[in-house]
Amino acid sequence: MAAQQVRDGFVELYGTEPEGVWSAPGRVNLIGEHTDYNDGFVMPFALPHTAVAAVSRRTDGVLRLHSSDVEGGVVELRLDDLAPESDRNWTAYPAGVVWALREAGHPVTGADVHLASTVPAGAGLSSSAALEVVVALALNDLYDLGLQRWQLARLCQRAENVYVGAPTGIMDQTASACCEAGHALFLDTRDLSQKQIPFDLAAEGMVLLVVDTRVKHSHSEGEYGKRRAGCERGAALLGVDALRDIPYGELDAALDRLGDDEEAVRLVRHIVTEDERVEKTVALLESGRTRAIGPVLVAGHASLRDDFRISCPELDLVVDTALASGALGARMTGGGFGGSAIVLAEAADVEAITKAVQEAFTAAEFTAPRVFEAVPSAGARRLV
């Protein structure tokens, strides 16, 4: 249905049929937060919520962009005028992909693009990565560029880092491009090696809820960049290329070397313990002990709240209320400072947990959250 609607929208806008329709999903990160730009481990899975794009090639050096989710008409850009950090609108994400492809030497000569997305924006579910990946995959197919999925993810990350100006890691784009239905993706962000880990909660009588607090965040507004710079400083103080190189068993000794540098101690401790939590989660899932990941999620939230200091009252309320209402585990997910939390629960407890969270938000006079089930879904693909 989405493919047909976006195709019809393209015809109405541009007066001709698109050459194809593609989709790319948002993602939830099960565990492994802020480890990606520290060369560490992450474990996202794709959501059923997607960005869908109808696209055709052009040969005149013009890029035309339109989104049904944003007020306004078609935005027309000249490819030769695309320049990093020249655009502060939503169009920076797809335009940045075109810029990154051309900068890498790929012969993209223009495109007409019509987009629609069901990935909630600002919820920490990678709505921007979905936009980037769907455009990248479409252009890869249309221009027969022959790029692998991990290469598309790298180019999309470059678009977001350099063109948009947001210092994000590689996880979001790789998840959108590479995840498989019914699995979580165990990704080593240093060498981009991947392993699909079966994650079928329904078969075990469990549900993973996403609770969108509706507190909006923006990676390009400074705090994310400060954490990244702090991690890089910590690695430099410890004489390693990245914090991934500090073994968990040597963490205490590393922290002792940082002395009274309280900020470095907190950031280093979170990254090293978070990498350990990812590996522990993989081991538990592979041994069939899915319920045992609950306490690992809770420990991850405590670390993000207390050491990385990127939680907020709404996220903490979700986690505390869900756990008090019988959840197996819960934590914030995404970049922080708002966005979403995830809650692992027995299927029979979902209704009670959801009601408790909603009532807690009402009592705290917070904006009502959006709650939905996260079903591990397929990565980016051509629909038509």
GROMACS .gro file of C-alpha atoms in nm:
model
  384
    1MET     CA    1   0.000   0.000   0.000
    2ALA     CA    2   0.278   0.241   0.091
    3ALA     CA    3   0.461   0.165  -0.234
    4GLN     CA    4   0.147   0.236  -0.437
    5GLN     CA    5   0.076   0.560  -0.253
    6VAL     CA    6   0.430   0.688  -0.298
    7ARG     CA    7   0.430   0.584  -0.664
    8ASP     CA    8   0.101   0.769  -0.718
    9GLY     CA    9   0.242   1.074  -0.540
   10PHE     CA   10   0.543   1.069  -0.771
   11VAL     CA   11   0.320   1.059  -1.081
   12GLU     CA   12   0.114   1.351  -0.949
   13LEU     CA   13   0.426   1.557  -0.875
   14TYR     CA   14   0.643   1.483  -1.175
   15GLY     CA   15   0.392   1.376  -1.440
   16THR     CA   16   0.555   1.043  -1.518
   17GLU     CA   17   0.599   0.697  -1.369
   18PRO     CA   18   0.901   0.646  -1.138
   19GLU     CA   19   1.164   0.394  -1.240
   20GLY     CA   20   1.114   0.214  -0.910
   21VAL     CA   21   1.007   0.231  -0.547
   22TRP     CA   22   1.236   0.141  -0.256
   23SER     CA   23   1.207   0.124   0.124
   24ALA     CA   24   1.450   0.144   0.415
   25PRO     CA   25   1.357   0.092   0.782
   26GLY     CA   26   1.422   0.275   1.101
   27ARG     CA   27   1.588   0.079   1.377
   28VAL     CA   28   1.587   0.009   1.747
   29ASN     CA   29   1.915  -0.061   1.918
   30LEU     CA   30   1.876  -0.354   2.154
   31ILE     CA   31   2.208  -0.287   2.329
   32GLY     CA   32   2.532  -0.104   2.249
   33GLU     CA   33   2.480   0.270   2.283
   34HIS     CA   34   2.743   0.524   2.172
   35THR     CA   35   2.989   0.238   2.117
   36ASP     CA   36   2.979   0.268   1.738
   37TYR     CA   37   3.202   0.575   1.711
   38ASN     CA   38   3.438   0.409   1.960
   39ASP     CA   39   3.502   0.116   1.720
   40GLY     CA   40   3.290  -0.104   1.946
   41PHE     CA   41   2.998  -0.345   1.927
   42VAL     CA   42   2.630  -0.271   1.864
   43MET     CA   43   2.317  -0.480   1.826
   44PRO     CA   44   2.031  -0.310   1.643
   45PHE     CA   45   1.735  -0.454   1.462
   46ALA     CA   46   1.515  -0.304   1.192
   47LEU     CA   47   1.163  -0.181   1.259
   48PRO     CA   48   0.861  -0.232   1.033
   49HIS     CA   49   0.845   0.150   1.010
   50THR     CA   50   1.010   0.262   0.685
   51ALA     CA   51   1.101   0.548   0.458
   52VAL     CA   52   0.969   0.479   0.108
   53ALA     CA   53   1.103   0.653  -0.202
   54ALA     CA   54   0.990   0.661  -0.564
   55VAL     CA   55   1.284   0.764  -0.778
   56SER     CA   56   1.380   0.824  -1.140
   57ARG     CA   57   1.709   0.929  -1.296
   58ARG     CA   58   1.780   1.267  -1.456
   59THR     CA   59   2.063   1.358  -1.691
   60ASP     CA   60   2.071   1.738  -1.644
   61GLY     CA   61   2.251   1.771  -1.310
   62VAL     CA   62   1.930   1.852  -1.121
   63LEU     CA   63   1.802   1.688  -0.802
   64ARG     CA   64   1.433   1.734  -0.725
   65LEU     CA   65   1.313   1.631  -0.378
   66HIS     CA   66   0.969   1.611  -0.223
   67SER     CA   67   0.835   1.457   0.098
   68SER     CA   68   0.470   1.399   0.176
   69ASP     CA   69   0.562   1.440   0.545
   70VAL     CA   70   0.684   1.799   0.514
   71GLU     CA   71   0.485   2.105   0.412
   72GLY     CA   72   0.597   2.268   0.091
   73GLY     CA   73   0.650   2.188  -0.271
   74VAL     CA   74   0.927   2.023  -0.468
   75VAL     CA   75   1.278   2.142  -0.374
   76GLU     CA   76   1.507   2.172  -0.676
   77LEU     CA   77   1.885   2.162  -0.630
   78ARG     CA   78   2.174   2.167  -0.874
   79LEU     CA   79   2.424   1.887  -0.813
   80ASP     CA   80   2.719   2.117  -0.876
   81ASP     CA   81   2.596   2.348  -0.597
   82LEU     CA   82   2.575   2.079  -0.326
   83ALA     CA   83   2.816   2.164  -0.045
   84PRO     CA   84   2.862   2.041   0.313
   85GLU     CA   85   2.653   2.212   0.582
   86SER     CA   86   2.481   2.434   0.325
   87ASP     CA   87   2.136   2.296   0.403
   88ARG     CA   88   1.962   2.292   0.744
   89ASN     CA   89   1.640   2.135   0.622
   90TRP     CA   90   1.522   1.776   0.581
   91THR     CA   91   1.653   1.784   0.225
   92ALA     CA   92   2.010   1.773   0.358
   93TYR     CA   93   1.978   1.397   0.419
   94PRO     CA   94   1.892   1.281   0.065
   95ALA     CA   95   2.099   1.560  -0.095
   96GLY     CA   96   2.394   1.461   0.123
   97VAL     CA   97   2.375   1.107  -0.013
   98VAL     CA   98   2.392   1.235  -0.370
   99TRP     CA   99   2.686   1.458  -0.273
  100ALA     CA  100   2.867   1.165  -0.105
  101LEU     CA  101   2.816   0.938  -0.406
  102ARG     CA  102   2.952   1.200  -0.645
  103GLU     CA  103   3.243   1.282  -0.413
  104ALA     CA  104   3.333   0.912  -0.421
  105GLY     CA  105   3.344   0.924  -0.801
  106HIS     CA  106   3.010   0.761  -0.881
  107PRO     CA  107   2.839   0.896  -1.194
  108VAL     CA  108   2.509   1.025  -1.056
  109THR     CA  109   2.366   1.285  -1.295
  110GLY     CA  110   2.044   1.378  -1.116
  111ALA     CA  111   1.718   1.236  -0.983
  112ASP     CA  112   1.354   1.302  -0.913
  113VAL     CA  113   1.261   1.174  -0.564
  114HIS     CA  114   0.932   1.152  -0.378
  115LEU     CA  115   0.944   1.029  -0.017
  116ALA     CA  116   0.711   0.927   0.261
  117SER     CA  117   0.811   0.786   0.600
  118THR     CA  118   0.643   0.614   0.892
  119VAL     CA  119   0.960   0.627   1.108
  120PRO     CA  120   0.884   0.869   1.394
  121ALA     CA  121   1.115   1.171   1.362
  122GLY     CA  122   1.315   1.274   1.667
  123ALA     CA  123   1.233   0.952   1.851
  124GLY     CA  124   1.583   0.801   1.839
  125LEU     CA  125   1.471   0.545   1.581
  126SER     CA  126   1.695   0.658   1.294
  127SER     CA  127   1.446   0.839   1.072
  128SER     CA  128   1.736   1.026   0.910
  129ALA     CA  129   1.931   0.707   0.835
  130ALA     CA  130   1.622   0.556   0.674
  131LEU     CA  131   1.596   0.858   0.441
  132GLU     CA  132   1.964   0.831   0.352
  133VAL     CA  133   1.966   0.457   0.292
  134VAL     CA  134   1.651   0.447   0.080
  135VAL     CA  135   1.790   0.713  -0.153
  136ALA     CA  136   2.133   0.547  -0.164
  137LEU     CA  137   1.986   0.207  -0.250
  138ALA     CA  138   1.765   0.355  -0.521
  139LEU     CA  139   2.054   0.538  -0.686
  140ASN     CA  140   2.280   0.234  -0.652
  141ASP     CA  141   2.022   0.028  -0.842
  142LEU     CA  142   1.927   0.291  -1.100
  143TYR     CA  143   2.283   0.390  -1.184
  144ASP     CA  144   2.412   0.032  -1.158
  145LEU     CA  145   2.687   0.140  -0.918
  146GLY     CA  146   2.748  -0.212  -0.785
  147LEU     CA  147   2.798  -0.102  -0.425
  148GLN     CA  148   2.755  -0.351  -0.140
  149ARG     CA  149   2.519  -0.276   0.146
  150TRP     CA  150   2.802  -0.195   0.388
  151GLN     CA  151   2.948   0.044   0.132
  152LEU     CA  152   2.615   0.223   0.100
  153ALA     CA  153   2.604   0.253   0.479
  154ARG     CA  154   2.952   0.407   0.482
  155LEU     CA  155   2.853   0.663   0.220
  156CYS     CA  156   2.535   0.747   0.409
  157GLN     CA  157   2.736   0.796   0.728
  158ARG     CA  158   2.969   1.030   0.539
  159ALA     CA  159   2.667   1.224   0.415
  160GLU     CA  160   2.542   1.269   0.771
  161ASN     CA  161   2.884   1.345   0.921
  162VAL     CA  162   3.014   1.585   0.657
  163TYR     CA  163   2.717   1.717   0.459
  164VAL     CA  164   2.461   1.739   0.742
  165GLY     CA  165   2.724   1.802   1.009
  166ALA     CA  166   2.605   1.543   1.264
  167PRO     CA  167   2.893   1.331   1.409
  168THR     CA  168   2.703   1.000   1.416
  169GLY     CA  169   2.856   0.654   1.402
  170ILE     CA  170   2.798   0.381   1.144
  171MET     CA  171   2.532   0.179   1.330
  172ASP     CA  172   2.212   0.345   1.210
  173GLN     CA  173   2.287   0.330   0.839
  174THR     CA  174   2.421  -0.027   0.861
  175ALA     CA  175   2.111  -0.143   1.048
  176SER     CA  176   1.880   0.014   0.791
  177ALA     CA  177   2.075  -0.135   0.502
  178CYS     CA  178   2.165  -0.479   0.637
  179CYS     CA  179   1.919  -0.611   0.900
  180GLU     CA  180   1.716  -0.926   0.838
  181ALA     CA  181   1.363  -1.005   0.953
  182GLY     CA  182   1.347  -1.201   1.279
  183HIS     CA  183   1.706  -1.115   1.373
  184ALA     CA  184   1.916  -0.861   1.557
  185LEU     CA  185   2.239  -0.753   1.390
  186PHE     CA  186   2.560  -0.805   1.588
  187LEU     CA  187   2.793  -0.552   1.427
  188ASP     CA  188   3.160  -0.488   1.493
  189THR     CA  189   3.189  -0.123   1.393
  190ARG     CA  190   3.567  -0.143   1.351
  191ASP     CA  191   3.579  -0.393   1.066
  192LEU     CA  192   3.203  -0.393   0.984
  193SER     CA  193   3.181  -0.769   1.029
  194GLN     CA  194   2.823  -0.878   1.088
  195LYS     CA  195   2.636  -1.167   1.240
  196GLN     CA  196   2.261  -1.212   1.227
  197ILE     CA  197   2.138  -1.327   1.569
  198PRO     CA  198   1.792  -1.493   1.580
  199PHE     CA  199   1.557  -1.273   1.783
  200ASP     CA  200   1.203  -1.409   1.760
  201LEU     CA  201   1.035  -1.289   2.079
  202ALA     CA  202   0.683  -1.386   1.977
  203ALA     CA  203   0.784  -1.753   1.956
  204GLU     CA  204   0.893  -1.733   2.321
  205GLY     CA  205   0.589  -1.547   2.449
  206MET     CA  206   0.761  -1.210   2.482
  207VAL     CA  207   0.726  -0.863   2.336
  208LEU     CA  208   0.966  -0.573   2.299
  209LEU     CA  209   0.786  -0.242   2.332
  210VAL     CA  210   0.913   0.092   2.207
  211VAL     CA  211   0.797   0.386   2.416
  212ASP     CA  212   0.844   0.712   2.226
  213THR     CA  213   0.854   0.982   2.493
  214ARG     CA  214   0.789   1.246   2.225
  215VAL     CA  215   1.078   1.445   2.368
  216LYS     CA  216   1.257   1.553   2.051
  217HIS     CA  217   1.631   1.547   2.018
  218SER     CA  218   1.879   1.654   1.753
  219HIS     CA  219   2.224   1.500   1.714
  220SER     CA  220   2.360   1.815   1.553
  221GLU     CA  221   2.285   2.039   1.852
  222GLY     CA  222   2.603   1.975   2.043
  223GLU     CA  223   2.564   1.727   2.329
  224TYR     CA  224   2.618   1.420   2.110
  225GLY     CA  225   2.930   1.580   1.968
  226LYS     CA  226   3.056   1.662   2.317
  227ARG     CA  227   3.026   1.297   2.421
  228ARG     CA  228   3.208   1.183   2.110
  229ALA     CA  229   3.489   1.433   2.167
  230GLY     CA  230   3.509   1.325   2.531
  231CYS     CA  231   3.547   0.961   2.432
  232GLU     CA  232   3.822   1.049   2.185
  233ARG     CA  233   3.999   1.245   2.458
  234GLY     CA  234   3.971   0.947   2.693
  235ALA     CA  235   4.123   0.717   2.433
  236ALA     CA  236   4.409   0.961   2.379
  237LEU     CA  237   4.477   0.983   2.753
  238LEU     CA  238   4.493   0.604   2.769
  239GLY     CA  239   4.713   0.576   2.460
  240VAL     CA  240   4.475   0.366   2.249
  241ASP     CA  241   4.321   0.423   1.905
  242ALA     CA  242   3.967   0.385   2.041
  243LEU     CA  243   3.801   0.291   2.370
  244ARG     CA  244   3.714  -0.046   2.219
  245ASP     CA  245   4.081  -0.132   2.275
  246ILE     CA  246   4.044  -0.126   2.656
  247PRO     CA  247   3.967  -0.486   2.760
  248TYR     CA  248   3.686  -0.520   3.013
  249GLY     CA  249   3.917  -0.707   3.247
  250GLU     CA  250   4.157  -0.412   3.248
  251LEU     CA  251   3.895  -0.143   3.304
  252ASP     CA  252   3.977  -0.072   3.668
  253ALA     CA  253   4.344  -0.022   3.589
  254ALA     CA  254   4.255   0.209   3.301
  255LEU     CA  255   4.028   0.417   3.523
  256ASP     CA  256   4.302   0.443   3.784
  257ARG     CA  257   4.531   0.589   3.517
  258LEU     CA  258   4.275   0.861   3.449
  259GLY     CA  259   4.303   0.976   3.810
  260ASP     CA  260   4.065   1.254   3.909
  261ASP     CA  261   3.952   1.332   3.551
  262GLU     CA  262   3.591   1.263   3.645
  263GLU     CA  263   3.440   1.317   3.299
  264ALA     CA  264   3.689   1.086   3.128
  265VAL     CA  265   3.633   0.819   3.395
  266ARG     CA  266   3.257   0.823   3.339
  267LEU     CA  267   3.272   0.813   2.961
  268VAL     CA  268   3.538   0.542   2.945
  269ARG     CA  269   3.354   0.328   3.200
  270HIS     CA  270   3.032   0.344   3.002
  271ILE     CA  271   3.188   0.250   2.668
  272VAL     CA  272   3.396  -0.041   2.800
  273THR     CA  273   3.110  -0.187   3.006
  274GLU     CA  274   2.864  -0.135   2.721
  275ASP     CA  275   3.079  -0.335   2.481
  276GLU     CA  276   3.080  -0.611   2.743
  277ARG     CA  277   2.700  -0.591   2.767
  278VAL     CA  278   2.667  -0.638   2.390
  279GLU     CA  279   2.884  -0.948   2.395
  280LYS     CA  280   2.694  -1.083   2.695
  281THR     CA  281   2.361  -1.027   2.517
  282VAL     CA  282   2.484  -1.212   2.208
  283ALA     CA  283   2.595  -1.507   2.422
  284LEU     CA  284   2.261  -1.520   2.605
  285LEU     CA  285   2.056  -1.507   2.286
  286GLU     CA  286   2.268  -1.771   2.115
  287SER     CA  287   2.226  -2.002   2.415
  288GLY     CA  288   1.847  -1.956   2.412
  289ARG     CA  289   1.836  -1.757   2.738
  290THR     CA  290   1.644  -1.462   2.598
  291ARG     CA  291   1.474  -1.361   2.923
  292ALA     CA  292   1.815  -1.329   3.088
  293ILE     CA  293   1.898  -1.024   2.875
  294GLY     CA  294   1.653  -0.819   3.083
  295PRO     CA  295   1.899  -0.729   3.361
  296VAL     CA  296   2.163  -0.648   3.097
  297LEU     CA  297   1.928  -0.389   2.946
  298VAL     CA  298   1.865  -0.239   3.290
  299ALA     CA  299   2.238  -0.213   3.359
  300GLY     CA  300   2.281  -0.042   3.024
  301HIS     CA  301   2.024   0.221   3.116
  302ALA     CA  302   2.191   0.291   3.450
  303SER     CA  303   2.522   0.342   3.272
  304LEU     CA  304   2.371   0.578   3.015
  305ARG     CA  305   2.193   0.770   3.290
  306ASP     CA  306   2.472   0.795   3.545
  307ASP     CA  307   2.799   0.771   3.351
  308PHE     CA  308   2.715   0.899   3.003
  309ARG     CA  309   2.447   1.133   3.140
  310ILE     CA  310   2.223   1.138   2.834
  311SER     CA  311   1.892   1.026   2.981
  312CYS     CA  312   1.606   1.258   3.077
  313PRO     CA  313   1.317   1.246   3.329
  314GLU     CA  314   1.075   1.101   3.073
  315LEU     CA  315   1.308   0.815   2.977
  316ASP     CA  316   1.384   0.737   3.342
  317LEU     CA  317   1.012   0.733   3.418
  318VAL     CA  318   0.946   0.479   3.142
  319VAL     CA  319   1.220   0.248   3.269
  320ASP     CA  320   1.132   0.277   3.638
  321THR     CA  321   0.758   0.236   3.580
  322ALA     CA  322   0.796  -0.058   3.343
  323LEU     CA  323   1.025  -0.245   3.582
  324ALA     CA  324   0.792  -0.177   3.875
  325SER     CA  325   0.506  -0.317   3.664
  326GLY     CA  326   0.675  -0.648   3.591
  327ALA     CA  327   0.891  -0.584   3.284
  328LEU     CA  328   1.186  -0.820   3.233
  329GLY     CA  329   1.412  -0.530   3.135
  330ALA     CA  330   1.405  -0.174   3.003
  331ARG     CA  331   1.643   0.099   2.893
  332MET     CA  332   1.665   0.415   2.688
  333THR     CA  333   1.770   0.360   2.327
  334GLY     CA  334   1.924   0.591   2.072
  335GLY     CA  335   2.134   0.903   2.102
  336GLY     CA  336   1.973   1.028   2.422
  337PHE     CA  337   1.831   1.356   2.555
  338GLY     CA  338   1.484   1.236   2.463
  339GLY     CA  339   1.360   0.988   2.208
  340SER     CA  340   1.257   0.636   2.303
  341ALA     CA  341   1.296   0.361   2.558
  342ILE     CA  342   1.257  -0.013   2.501
  343VAL     CA  343   1.077  -0.250   2.735
  344LEU     CA  344   1.119  -0.630   2.729
  345ALA     CA  345   0.811  -0.800   2.872
  346GLU     CA  346   0.612  -1.117   2.885
  347ALA     CA  347   0.330  -1.089   2.631
  348ALA     CA  348   0.075  -1.134   2.909
  349ASP     CA  349   0.211  -0.827   3.092
  350VAL     CA  350   0.218  -0.582   2.801
  351GLU     CA  351  -0.126  -0.431   2.859
  352ALA     CA  352  -0.061  -0.365   3.228
  353ILE     CA  353   0.284  -0.220   3.165
  354THR     CA  354   0.156   0.007   2.887
  355LYS     CA  355  -0.126   0.135   3.106
  356ALA     CA  356   0.111   0.197   3.398
  357VAL     CA  357   0.351   0.399   3.179
  358GLN     CA  358   0.070   0.604   3.031
  359GLU     CA  359  -0.072   0.678   3.375
  360ALA     CA  360   0.270   0.771   3.509
  361PHE     CA  361   0.316   1.023   3.227
  362THR     CA  362  -0.026   1.171   3.297
  363ALA     CA  363   0.053   1.203   3.667
  364ALA     CA  364   0.386   1.372   3.587
  365GLU     CA  365   0.211   1.607   3.341
  366PHE     CA  366   0.432   1.485   3.056
  367THR     CA  367   0.313   1.463   2.696
  368ALA     CA  368   0.142   1.128   2.640
  369PRO     CA  369   0.394   0.873   2.503
  370ARG     CA  370   0.349   0.664   2.192
  371VAL     CA  371   0.380   0.291   2.265
  372PHE     CA  372   0.414   0.021   2.000
  373GLU     CA  373   0.555  -0.328   1.954
  374ALA     CA  374   0.896  -0.355   1.788
  375VAL     CA  375   0.904  -0.651   1.550
  376PRO     CA  376   1.249  -0.734   1.403
  377SER     CA  377   1.199  -0.662   1.033
  378ALA     CA  378   1.374  -0.664   0.697
  379GLY     CA  379   1.635  -0.411   0.592
  380ALA     CA  380   1.629  -0.187   0.284
  381ARG     CA  381   1.489  -0.336  -0.036
  382ARG     CA  382   1.334  -0.258  -0.370
  383LEU     CA  383   0.956  -0.279  -0.359
  384VAL     CA  384   0.859  -0.207  -0.722
   0.00000   0.00000   0.00000
